[in-house]
XYZ file of C-alpha atoms in Angstrom:
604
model
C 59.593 -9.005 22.911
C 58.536 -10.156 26.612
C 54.841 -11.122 27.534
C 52.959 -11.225 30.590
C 49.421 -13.111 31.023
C 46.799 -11.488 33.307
C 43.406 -11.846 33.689
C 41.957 -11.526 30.539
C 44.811 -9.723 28.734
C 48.827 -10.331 27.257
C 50.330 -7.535 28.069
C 54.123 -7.385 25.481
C 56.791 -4.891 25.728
C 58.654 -4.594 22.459
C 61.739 -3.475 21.913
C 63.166 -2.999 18.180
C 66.541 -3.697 17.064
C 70.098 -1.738 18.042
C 69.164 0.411 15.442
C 66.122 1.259 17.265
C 66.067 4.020 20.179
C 62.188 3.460 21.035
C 59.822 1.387 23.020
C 56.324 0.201 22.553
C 53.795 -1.627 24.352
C 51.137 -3.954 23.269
C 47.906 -4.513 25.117
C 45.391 -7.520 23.447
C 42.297 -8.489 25.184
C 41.160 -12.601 25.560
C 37.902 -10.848 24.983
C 38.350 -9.608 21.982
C 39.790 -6.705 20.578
C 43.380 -5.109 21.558
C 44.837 -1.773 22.799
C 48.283 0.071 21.306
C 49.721 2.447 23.840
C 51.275 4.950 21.688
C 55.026 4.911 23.130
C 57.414 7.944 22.896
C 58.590 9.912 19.805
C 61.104 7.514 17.224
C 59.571 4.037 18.252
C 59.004 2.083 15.419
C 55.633 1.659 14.067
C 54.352 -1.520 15.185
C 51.244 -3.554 13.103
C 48.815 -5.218 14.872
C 45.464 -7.076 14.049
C 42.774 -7.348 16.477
C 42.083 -11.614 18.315
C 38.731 -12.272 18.879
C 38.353 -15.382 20.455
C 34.850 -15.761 19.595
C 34.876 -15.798 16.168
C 38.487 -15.164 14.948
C 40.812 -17.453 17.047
C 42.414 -18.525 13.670
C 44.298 -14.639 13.482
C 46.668 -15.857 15.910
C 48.457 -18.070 13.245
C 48.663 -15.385 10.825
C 51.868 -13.431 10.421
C 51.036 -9.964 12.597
C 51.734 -7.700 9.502
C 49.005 -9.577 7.326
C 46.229 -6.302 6.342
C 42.731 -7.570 6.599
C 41.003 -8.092 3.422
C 40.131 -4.622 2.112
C 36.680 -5.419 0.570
C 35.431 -6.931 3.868
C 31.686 -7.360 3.759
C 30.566 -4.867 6.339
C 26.934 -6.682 6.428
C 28.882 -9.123 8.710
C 29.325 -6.814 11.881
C 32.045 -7.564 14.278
C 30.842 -5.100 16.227
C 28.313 -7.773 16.973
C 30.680 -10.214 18.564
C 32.103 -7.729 20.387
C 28.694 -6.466 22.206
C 27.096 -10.096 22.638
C 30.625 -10.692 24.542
C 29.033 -8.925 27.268
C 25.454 -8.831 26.322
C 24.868 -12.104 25.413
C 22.608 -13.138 22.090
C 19.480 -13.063 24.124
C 18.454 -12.477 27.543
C 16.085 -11.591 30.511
C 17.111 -7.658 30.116
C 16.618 -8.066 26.084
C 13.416 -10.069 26.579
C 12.352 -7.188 28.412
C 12.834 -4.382 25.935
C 12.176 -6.988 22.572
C 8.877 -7.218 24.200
C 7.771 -3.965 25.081
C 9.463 -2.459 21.539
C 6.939 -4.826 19.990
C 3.962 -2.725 21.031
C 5.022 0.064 19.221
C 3.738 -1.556 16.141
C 0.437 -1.346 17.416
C -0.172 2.481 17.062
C 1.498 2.495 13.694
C -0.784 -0.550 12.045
C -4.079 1.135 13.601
C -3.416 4.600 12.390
C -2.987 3.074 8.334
C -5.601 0.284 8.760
C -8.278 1.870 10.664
C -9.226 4.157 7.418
C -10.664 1.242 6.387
C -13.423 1.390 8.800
C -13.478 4.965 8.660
C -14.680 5.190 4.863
C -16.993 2.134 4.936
C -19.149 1.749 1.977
C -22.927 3.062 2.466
C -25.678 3.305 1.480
C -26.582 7.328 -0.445
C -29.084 9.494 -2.615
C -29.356 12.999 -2.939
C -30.704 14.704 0.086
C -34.584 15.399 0.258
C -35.723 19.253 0.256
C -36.867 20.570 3.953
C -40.495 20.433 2.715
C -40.520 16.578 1.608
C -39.364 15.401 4.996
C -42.160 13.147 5.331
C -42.027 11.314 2.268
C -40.081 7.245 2.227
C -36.764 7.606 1.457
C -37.681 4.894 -1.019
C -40.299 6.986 -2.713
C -38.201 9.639 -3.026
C -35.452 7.538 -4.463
C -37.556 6.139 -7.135
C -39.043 9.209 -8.340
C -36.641 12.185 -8.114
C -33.363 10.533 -9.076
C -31.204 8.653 -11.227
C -30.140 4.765 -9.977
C -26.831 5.857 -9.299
C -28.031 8.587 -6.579
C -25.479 11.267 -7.782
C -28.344 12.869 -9.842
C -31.547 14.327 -9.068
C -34.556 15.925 -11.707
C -33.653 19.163 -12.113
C -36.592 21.158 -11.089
C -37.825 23.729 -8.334
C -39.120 21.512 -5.705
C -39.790 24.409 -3.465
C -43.216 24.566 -5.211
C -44.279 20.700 -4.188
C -45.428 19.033 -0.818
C -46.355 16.181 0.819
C -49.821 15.571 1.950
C -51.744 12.468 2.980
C -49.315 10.183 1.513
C -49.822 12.272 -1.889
C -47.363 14.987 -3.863
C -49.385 17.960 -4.523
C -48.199 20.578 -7.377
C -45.751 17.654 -9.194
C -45.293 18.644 -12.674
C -47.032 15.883 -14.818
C -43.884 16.212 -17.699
C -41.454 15.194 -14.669
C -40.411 11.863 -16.960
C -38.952 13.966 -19.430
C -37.087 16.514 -17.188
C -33.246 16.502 -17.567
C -30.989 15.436 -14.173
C -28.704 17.532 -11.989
C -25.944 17.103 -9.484
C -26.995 16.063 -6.433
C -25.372 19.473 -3.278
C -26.452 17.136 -0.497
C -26.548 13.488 0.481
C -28.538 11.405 2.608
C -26.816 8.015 3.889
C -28.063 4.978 5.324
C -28.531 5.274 9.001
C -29.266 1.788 10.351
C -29.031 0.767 13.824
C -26.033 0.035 14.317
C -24.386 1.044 11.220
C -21.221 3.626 11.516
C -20.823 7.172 11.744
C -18.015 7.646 8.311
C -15.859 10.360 7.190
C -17.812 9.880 3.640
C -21.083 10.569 5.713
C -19.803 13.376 7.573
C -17.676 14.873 4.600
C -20.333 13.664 2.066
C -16.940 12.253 -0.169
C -19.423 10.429 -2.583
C -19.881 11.400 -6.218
C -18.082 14.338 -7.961
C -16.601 14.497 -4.161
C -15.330 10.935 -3.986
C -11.852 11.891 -3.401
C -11.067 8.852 -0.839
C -8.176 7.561 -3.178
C -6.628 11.055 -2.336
C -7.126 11.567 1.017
C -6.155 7.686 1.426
C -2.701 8.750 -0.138
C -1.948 11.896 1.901
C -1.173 8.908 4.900
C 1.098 7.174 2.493
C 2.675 10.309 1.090
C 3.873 10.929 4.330
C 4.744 7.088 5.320
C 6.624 7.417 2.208
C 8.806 10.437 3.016
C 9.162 8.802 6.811
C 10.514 6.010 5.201
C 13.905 8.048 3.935
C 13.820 10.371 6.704
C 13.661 8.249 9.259
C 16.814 5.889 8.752
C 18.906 9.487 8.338
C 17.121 10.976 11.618
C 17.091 7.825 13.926
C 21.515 7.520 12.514
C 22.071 10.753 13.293
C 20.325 11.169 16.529
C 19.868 7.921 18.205
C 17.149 4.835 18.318
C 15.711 5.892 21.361
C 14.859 9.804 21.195
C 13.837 9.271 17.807
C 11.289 6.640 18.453
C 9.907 8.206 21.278
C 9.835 11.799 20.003
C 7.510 10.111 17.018
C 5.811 8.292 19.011
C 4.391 11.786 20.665
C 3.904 13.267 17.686
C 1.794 10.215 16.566
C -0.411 9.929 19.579
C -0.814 14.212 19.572
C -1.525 14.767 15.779
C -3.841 11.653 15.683
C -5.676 12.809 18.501
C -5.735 16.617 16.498
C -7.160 15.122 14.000
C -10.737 13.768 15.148
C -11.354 17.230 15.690
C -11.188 17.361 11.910
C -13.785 20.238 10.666
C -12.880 20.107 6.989
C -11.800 17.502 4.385
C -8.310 19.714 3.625
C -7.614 19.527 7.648
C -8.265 15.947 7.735
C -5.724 15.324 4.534
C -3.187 17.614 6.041
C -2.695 15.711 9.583
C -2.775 12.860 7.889
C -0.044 13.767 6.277
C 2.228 14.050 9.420
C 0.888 11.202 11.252
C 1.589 9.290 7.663
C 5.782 10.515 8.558
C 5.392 9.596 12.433
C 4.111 5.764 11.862
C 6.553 5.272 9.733
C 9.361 6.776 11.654
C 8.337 4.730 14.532
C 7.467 1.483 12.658
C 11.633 1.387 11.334
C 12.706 2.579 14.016
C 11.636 0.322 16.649
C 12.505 -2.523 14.243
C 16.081 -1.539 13.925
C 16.171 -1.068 17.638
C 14.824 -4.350 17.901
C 17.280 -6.439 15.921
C 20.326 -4.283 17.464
C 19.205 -5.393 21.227
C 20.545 -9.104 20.193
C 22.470 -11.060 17.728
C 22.990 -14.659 16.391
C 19.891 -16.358 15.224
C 17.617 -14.631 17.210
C 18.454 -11.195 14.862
C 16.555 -13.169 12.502
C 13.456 -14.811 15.356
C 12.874 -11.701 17.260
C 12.868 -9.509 13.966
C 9.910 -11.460 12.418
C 8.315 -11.840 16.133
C 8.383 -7.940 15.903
C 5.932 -8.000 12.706
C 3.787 -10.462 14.316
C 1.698 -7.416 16.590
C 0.428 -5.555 12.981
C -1.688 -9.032 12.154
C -2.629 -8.858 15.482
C -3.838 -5.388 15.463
C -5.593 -6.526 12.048
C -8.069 -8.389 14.528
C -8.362 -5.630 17.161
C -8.956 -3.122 14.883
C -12.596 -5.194 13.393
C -13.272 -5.615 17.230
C -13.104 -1.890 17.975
C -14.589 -0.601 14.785
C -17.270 -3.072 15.635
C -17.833 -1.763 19.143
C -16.819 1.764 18.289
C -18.991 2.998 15.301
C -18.134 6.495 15.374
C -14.933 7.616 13.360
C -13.915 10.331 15.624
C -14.519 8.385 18.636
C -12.768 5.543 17.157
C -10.002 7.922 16.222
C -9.534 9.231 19.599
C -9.236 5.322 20.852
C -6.157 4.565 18.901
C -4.268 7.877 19.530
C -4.163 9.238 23.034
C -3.804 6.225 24.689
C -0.524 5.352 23.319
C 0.478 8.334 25.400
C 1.549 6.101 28.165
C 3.975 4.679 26.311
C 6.179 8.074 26.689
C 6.272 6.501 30.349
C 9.071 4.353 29.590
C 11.256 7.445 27.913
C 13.789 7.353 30.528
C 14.647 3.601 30.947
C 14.476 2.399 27.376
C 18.087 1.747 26.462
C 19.989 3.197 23.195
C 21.237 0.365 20.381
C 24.499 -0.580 21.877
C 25.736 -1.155 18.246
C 24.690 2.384 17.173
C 26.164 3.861 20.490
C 29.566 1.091 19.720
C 29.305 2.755 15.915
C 29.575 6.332 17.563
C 32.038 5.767 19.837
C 30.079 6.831 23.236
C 32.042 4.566 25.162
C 30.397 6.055 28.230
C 26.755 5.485 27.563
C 27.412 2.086 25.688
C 29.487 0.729 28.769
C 26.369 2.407 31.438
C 24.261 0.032 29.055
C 26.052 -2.636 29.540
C 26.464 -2.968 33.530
C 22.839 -1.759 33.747
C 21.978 -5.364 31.769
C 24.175 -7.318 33.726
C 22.726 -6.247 36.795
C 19.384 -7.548 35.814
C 20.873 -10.714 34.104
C 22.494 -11.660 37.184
C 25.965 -11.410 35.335
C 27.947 -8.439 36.546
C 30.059 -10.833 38.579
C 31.183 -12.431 35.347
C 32.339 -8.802 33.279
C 35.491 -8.182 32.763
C 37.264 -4.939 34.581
C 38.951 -4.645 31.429
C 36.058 -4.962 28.723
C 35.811 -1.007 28.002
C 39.146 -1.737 26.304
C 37.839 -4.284 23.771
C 35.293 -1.762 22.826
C 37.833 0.626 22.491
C 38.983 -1.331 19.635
C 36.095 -1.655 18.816
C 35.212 1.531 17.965
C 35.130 2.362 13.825
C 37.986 4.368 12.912
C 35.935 7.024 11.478
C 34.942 8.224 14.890
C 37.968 7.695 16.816
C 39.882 10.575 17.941
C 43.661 10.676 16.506
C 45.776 10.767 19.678
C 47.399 13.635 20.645
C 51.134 12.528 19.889
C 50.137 11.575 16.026
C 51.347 13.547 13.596
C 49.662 15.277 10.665
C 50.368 12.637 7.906
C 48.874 10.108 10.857
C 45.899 12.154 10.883
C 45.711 12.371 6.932
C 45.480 8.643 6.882
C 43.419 7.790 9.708
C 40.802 10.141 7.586
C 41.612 8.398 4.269
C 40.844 5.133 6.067
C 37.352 6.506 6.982
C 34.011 4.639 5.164
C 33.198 7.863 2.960
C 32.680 10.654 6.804
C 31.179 13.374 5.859
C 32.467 17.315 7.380
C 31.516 16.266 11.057
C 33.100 12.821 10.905
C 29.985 11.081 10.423
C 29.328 8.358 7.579
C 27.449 9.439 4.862
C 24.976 6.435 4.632
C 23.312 7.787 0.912
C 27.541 7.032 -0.334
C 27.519 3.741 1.725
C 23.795 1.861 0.418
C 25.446 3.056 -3.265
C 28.652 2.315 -3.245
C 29.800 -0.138 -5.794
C 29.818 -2.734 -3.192
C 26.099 -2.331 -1.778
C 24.885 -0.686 -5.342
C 23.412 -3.683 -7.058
C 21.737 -4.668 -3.201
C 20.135 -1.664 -2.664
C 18.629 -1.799 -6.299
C 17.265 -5.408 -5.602
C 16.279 -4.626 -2.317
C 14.117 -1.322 -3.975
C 12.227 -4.297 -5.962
C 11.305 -6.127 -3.518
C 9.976 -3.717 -1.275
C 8.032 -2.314 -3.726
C 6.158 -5.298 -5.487
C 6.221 -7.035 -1.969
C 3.837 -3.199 -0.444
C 1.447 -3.854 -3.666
C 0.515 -7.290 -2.859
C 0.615 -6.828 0.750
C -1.628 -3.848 1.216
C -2.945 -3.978 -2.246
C -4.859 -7.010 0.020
C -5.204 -5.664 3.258
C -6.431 -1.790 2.742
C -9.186 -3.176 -0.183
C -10.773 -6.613 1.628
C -13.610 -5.026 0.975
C -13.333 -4.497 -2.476
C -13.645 -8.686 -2.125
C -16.722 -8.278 -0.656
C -18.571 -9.673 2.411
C -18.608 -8.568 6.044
C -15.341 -6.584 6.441
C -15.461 -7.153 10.078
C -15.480 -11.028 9.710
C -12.838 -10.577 6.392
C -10.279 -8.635 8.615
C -10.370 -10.487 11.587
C -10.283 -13.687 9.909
C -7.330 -12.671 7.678
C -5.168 -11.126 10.767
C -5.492 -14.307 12.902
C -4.843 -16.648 10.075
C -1.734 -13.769 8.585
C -0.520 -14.215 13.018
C -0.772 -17.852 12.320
C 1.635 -17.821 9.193
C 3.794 -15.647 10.894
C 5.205 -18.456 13.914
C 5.175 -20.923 11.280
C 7.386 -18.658 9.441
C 10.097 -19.051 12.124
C 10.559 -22.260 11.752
C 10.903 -22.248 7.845
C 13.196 -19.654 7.852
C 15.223 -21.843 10.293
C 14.669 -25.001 8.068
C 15.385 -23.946 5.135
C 17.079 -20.463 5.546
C 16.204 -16.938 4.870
C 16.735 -16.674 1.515
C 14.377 -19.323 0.465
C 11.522 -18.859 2.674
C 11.318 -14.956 1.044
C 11.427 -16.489 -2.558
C 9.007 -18.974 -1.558
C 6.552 -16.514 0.517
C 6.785 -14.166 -2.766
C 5.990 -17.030 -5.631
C 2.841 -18.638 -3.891
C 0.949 -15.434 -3.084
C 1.202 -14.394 -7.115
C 0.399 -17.916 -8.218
C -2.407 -17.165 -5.838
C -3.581 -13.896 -7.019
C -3.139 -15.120 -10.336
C -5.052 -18.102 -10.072
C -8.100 -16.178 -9.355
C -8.991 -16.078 -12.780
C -10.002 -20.121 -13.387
C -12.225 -19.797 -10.002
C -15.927 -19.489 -11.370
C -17.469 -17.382 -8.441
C -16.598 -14.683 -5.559
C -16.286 -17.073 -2.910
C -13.517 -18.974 -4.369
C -12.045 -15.450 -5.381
C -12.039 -14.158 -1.478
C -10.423 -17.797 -0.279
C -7.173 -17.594 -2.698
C -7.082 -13.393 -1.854
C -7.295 -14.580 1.696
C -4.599 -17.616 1.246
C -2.264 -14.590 -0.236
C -2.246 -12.250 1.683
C -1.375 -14.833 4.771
C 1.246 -15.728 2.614
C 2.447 -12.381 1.628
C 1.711 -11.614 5.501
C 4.865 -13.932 5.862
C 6.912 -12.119 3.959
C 6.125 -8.936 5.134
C 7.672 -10.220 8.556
C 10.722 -11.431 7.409
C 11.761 -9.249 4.745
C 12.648 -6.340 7.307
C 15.164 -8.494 9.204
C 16.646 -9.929 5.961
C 17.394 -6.414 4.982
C 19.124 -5.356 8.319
C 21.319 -8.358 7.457
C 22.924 -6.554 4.133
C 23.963 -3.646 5.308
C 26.534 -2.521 8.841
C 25.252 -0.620 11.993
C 26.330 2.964 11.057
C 23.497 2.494 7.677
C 21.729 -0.317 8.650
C 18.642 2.196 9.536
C 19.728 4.364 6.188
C 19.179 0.364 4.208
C 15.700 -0.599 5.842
C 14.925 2.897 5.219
C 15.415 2.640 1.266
C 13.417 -0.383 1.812
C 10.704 1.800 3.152
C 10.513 4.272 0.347
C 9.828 1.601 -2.010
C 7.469 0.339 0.476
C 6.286 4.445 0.507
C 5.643 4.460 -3.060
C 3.837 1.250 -3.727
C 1.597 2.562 -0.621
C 0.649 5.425 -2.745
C 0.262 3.454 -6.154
C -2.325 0.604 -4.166
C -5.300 3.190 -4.014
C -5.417 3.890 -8.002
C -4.435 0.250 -8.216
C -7.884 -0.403 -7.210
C -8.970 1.464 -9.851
C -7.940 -0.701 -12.162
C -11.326 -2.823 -11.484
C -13.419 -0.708 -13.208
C -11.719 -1.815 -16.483
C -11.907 -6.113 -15.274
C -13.180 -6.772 -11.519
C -9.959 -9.029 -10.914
C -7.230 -6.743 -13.427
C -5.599 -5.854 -9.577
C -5.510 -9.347 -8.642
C -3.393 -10.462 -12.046
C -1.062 -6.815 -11.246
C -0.455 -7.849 -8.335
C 0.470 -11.770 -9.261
C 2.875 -10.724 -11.164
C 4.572 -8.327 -8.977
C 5.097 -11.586 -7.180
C 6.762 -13.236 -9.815
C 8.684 -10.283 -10.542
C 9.469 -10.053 -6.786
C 10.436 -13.803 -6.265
C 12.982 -13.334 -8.863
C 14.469 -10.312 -7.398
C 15.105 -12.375 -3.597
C 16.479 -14.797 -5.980
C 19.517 -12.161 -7.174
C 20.019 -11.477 -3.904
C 23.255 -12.354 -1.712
C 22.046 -15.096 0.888
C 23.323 -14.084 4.931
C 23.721 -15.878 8.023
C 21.185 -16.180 10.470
């Protein structure tokens, strides 16, 4: 064997024995990664093992027949390595795109939160007759109907008016007349007070289906949830997103034209699928721009914009007290976002996972340029993503023979017909099985506390305005803080410890004596659980590779997607014990914290 050093590369012939009538060549990259160059018919099979520099200097000791480990933990990329090479961990260009990929969270958290302020509480009674008009609301109140104002005396009260502040032709047995359902409301109309779907809809009463309509959103955030990680793996980051994103801002807009409850539910329904879509996809995109630590910074950072948008959504409910105004306001604007389309780059790790070499290495020059680095990429680095490349989507060269083919499939993780991984195999597989089954747990009694406290502040009582803004800055608050314990203490620790205190809160609501002290610890929890909420996206990404990473945080999702649709019914629950929700939900945190605790720690 001979060797020649270049820039960047060793470059061997090798030349077997006198038995041997072939040559080979041997091409390995100081960057990482190495090329074969298939030599003639009869050369002798040579084995090779990829040097990385970065990360796996140490391979150059090892004898070069030695098979890497065949259980590798695929959670621990080295496509990762190989694209922060030439990417770096964090730069200006992923700045850029980090930052802008955060607003995306925006539209999503406004669309679920904003029902809230849609369906405020008011103020009802059963609508007056045409011909009573003129009597107080209060009068009418107190004579006609029952305290609850869902039931009115059933009698013809065509046959009575209103004159001089006195009913003339009232029945004198009216005390002992039986009650009827109310067919029309009246609401509170204060100055100043909002414009509802309940008002508009009249949803009170036998018609008080707002736990129903409320889960038509999550039905569809549920099924988003599964969908999504499939759609966004099979078809890219970037179209995917953006595609949703449209479909979010158009339906939304669709549906303050509303005209009927069933219309309303049914939108709600696909905008329900198209937050979601966009809320994992943007994450995933977001945690594939960079690596190292800042997977883990920059993956939390990404959550922080949904406490913010707690706060902006009180402000323009507050300002904006009609609901289809205010629906308008959080829908077609996002339009703009569609603006960016063009520019906003694929995953480079989804595009490495693919194998489109082409696109990945456009990607890649178009960073450097605005890094200031293309002076420092190699000439050579497309081969080192060659290498790169998964085996499953290489193409077998054109010299290899059938039984080459036959194995290069066999060494395949699980392809599918087209040559594409079957994630649904991968997240079960007896080597991500008993992860994906923790990781189902934790989403869902981490959703239950989370907006089991967010969508129902108001079940707390007080102002809702002043409750939501308050807990979204203090929730934004926990959030930077929870940076720097995740980099303290690790990952691992800070989820088990941002599970355990918001159940001891929710829990501990039952040895406060009054409402006040009740609101504070439900307040104090759902900061906490806020936390959590951040990190627990990232910490998934970390368990599973790039070609199911989006399939992984999706299963996550649908756990999160079913605990959306149990928290309206939870609420329910009050009309057995005022705080029976609080105690469910303290010990889904218990249950929760143990869960993280079963989990496999990661690096950061």
């Amino acid at each position: 064997m001979s060797g020649v050093l270049r820039r960047g590369s060793l470059n061997f012939d090798c030349v077997g024995g006198p038995r041997d009538k072939g040559r080979g060549s041997l091409e390995a990259n100081l960057y990482g990664g190495y090329r074969e160059t298939r030599p003639g018919p009869k050369t002798p099979e040579i084995s090779v093992i990829a040097l990385d520099f970065r990360r796996y200097s140490e391979d150059l000791k090892k004898p070069p027949h030695e098979e890497p480990p065949p259980n590798r933990d695929l959670s621990q990329d080295a496509d990762s390595d190989v694209i922060s090479n030439f990417l770096g961990h964090y730069t200006r260009w992923s700045f850029l795109w980090t930052l802008l990929l955060c607003l995306f969270q925006l539209p999503t958290t406004f669309h679920l939160f904003m029902f809230v302020f849609q369906i405020a509480p008011k103020d009802f009674w059963c609508a007056r007759p045409d011909n009573l008009l003129q009597m107080s609301v209060s009068e009418w109140r107190n004579i006609s109907q029952s305290s609850n104002g869902c039931l009115v005396l059933d009698m013809d009260f065509s046959q009575v008016t209103y004159e001089d502040n006195q009913l003339v032709n009232w029945p004198a047995n009216a005390t002992e007349l039986g009650y009827r359902q109310c067919r029309h409301f009246e609401f509170s109309d204060e100055e100043g007070s909002s414009k509802t779907l309940v008002q508009e809809f009249e949803l009170v009463c036998g018609r008080d289906i707002l736990s129903l309509v409320e889960t038509c959103f999550l039905v569809g955030a549920a099924a988003g949830a599964v969908l999504s990680g499939w759609i966004s793996d099979r078809f890219g980051r970037r179209h995917t997103l953006m595609a949703f994103v449209t479909i979010q801002s158009v339906f939304g807009g669709i549906l303050a034209f509303s005209t009927s409850v069933a219309m309303f539910m049914s939108l709600r329904v696909i905008i329900g699928f198209a937050s979601m879509t966009v809320t994992v996809v943007s994450f995933v995109l977001v945690v594939e721009l960079v690596s190292g630590k800042w997977r883990t910074v920059i993956g939390i950072l990404n959550i922080l914009p949904v406490a913010i948008s707690y706060v902006l959504s009180a402000g323009l409910a507050y300002l904006i007290r009609d609901w289809r105004h205010l629906q308008l306001a959080i829908s077609f604007p996002w339009l703009i976002m569609l603006s960016i389309w063009f520019w906003l780059p694929e995953s480079p790790r989804w595009l490495l996972a693919q194998g489109r070499l082409d696109e990945l290495c456009n990607l890649i020059e178009r960073a450097a340029r605005m890094n200031g680095t293309s002076g420092s990429l190699p000439s050579n680095y497309r081969k080192t993503l060659e290498a790169a490349v998964p085996r499953a989507v290489q193409s077998p060269p054109e010299a290899a023979t059938s039984e080459e083919v036959k194995a290069t499939e066999a060494d395949a993780p699980d392809p599918n017909s087209s040559g594409h991984v079957n994630p649904l195999l991968v997240v079960f597989s007896a080597k991500y099985w008993r992860t994906t089954c923790l990781t189902l747990v934790i989403w869902l009694t981490l959703i239950i506390i989370y907006f089991g406290l967010t969508l129902h502040l108001n079940n707390l009582g007080g102002n809702i305005y002043i409750n939501s803004a308050v807990a979204g800055t203090v929730e934004a608050i926990s959030i930077c803080i929870s940076i720097l314990v995740v980099l303290k203490v690790g990952i691992r620790r800070s989820l088990i410890g941002y599970m355990l205190l918001p159940g001891l809160c929710c829990l501990a609501t039952n040895l406060v004596p009054n409402q006040t002290g009740v609101i504070a610890l439900a307040t104090i929890a759902k900061c906490l659980i806020g936390a959590n909420n951040a990190i627990i996206p990232t910490y998934t990404a970390m368990q599973y590779p790039t070609v199911v990473r989006n399939f992984g945080v999706g299963m996550g999702n649908l756990a999160s997607g079913v605990a959306l649709i149990l928290v309206p019914f939870l609420w329910q629950l009050e009309h057995i014990d005022p705080l029976l929700p609080l105690n469910v939900m303290g010990v889904s945190g218990l249950i929760g914290a143990i869960a993280i605790s079963l989990m496999k720690d990661v690096e950061q």
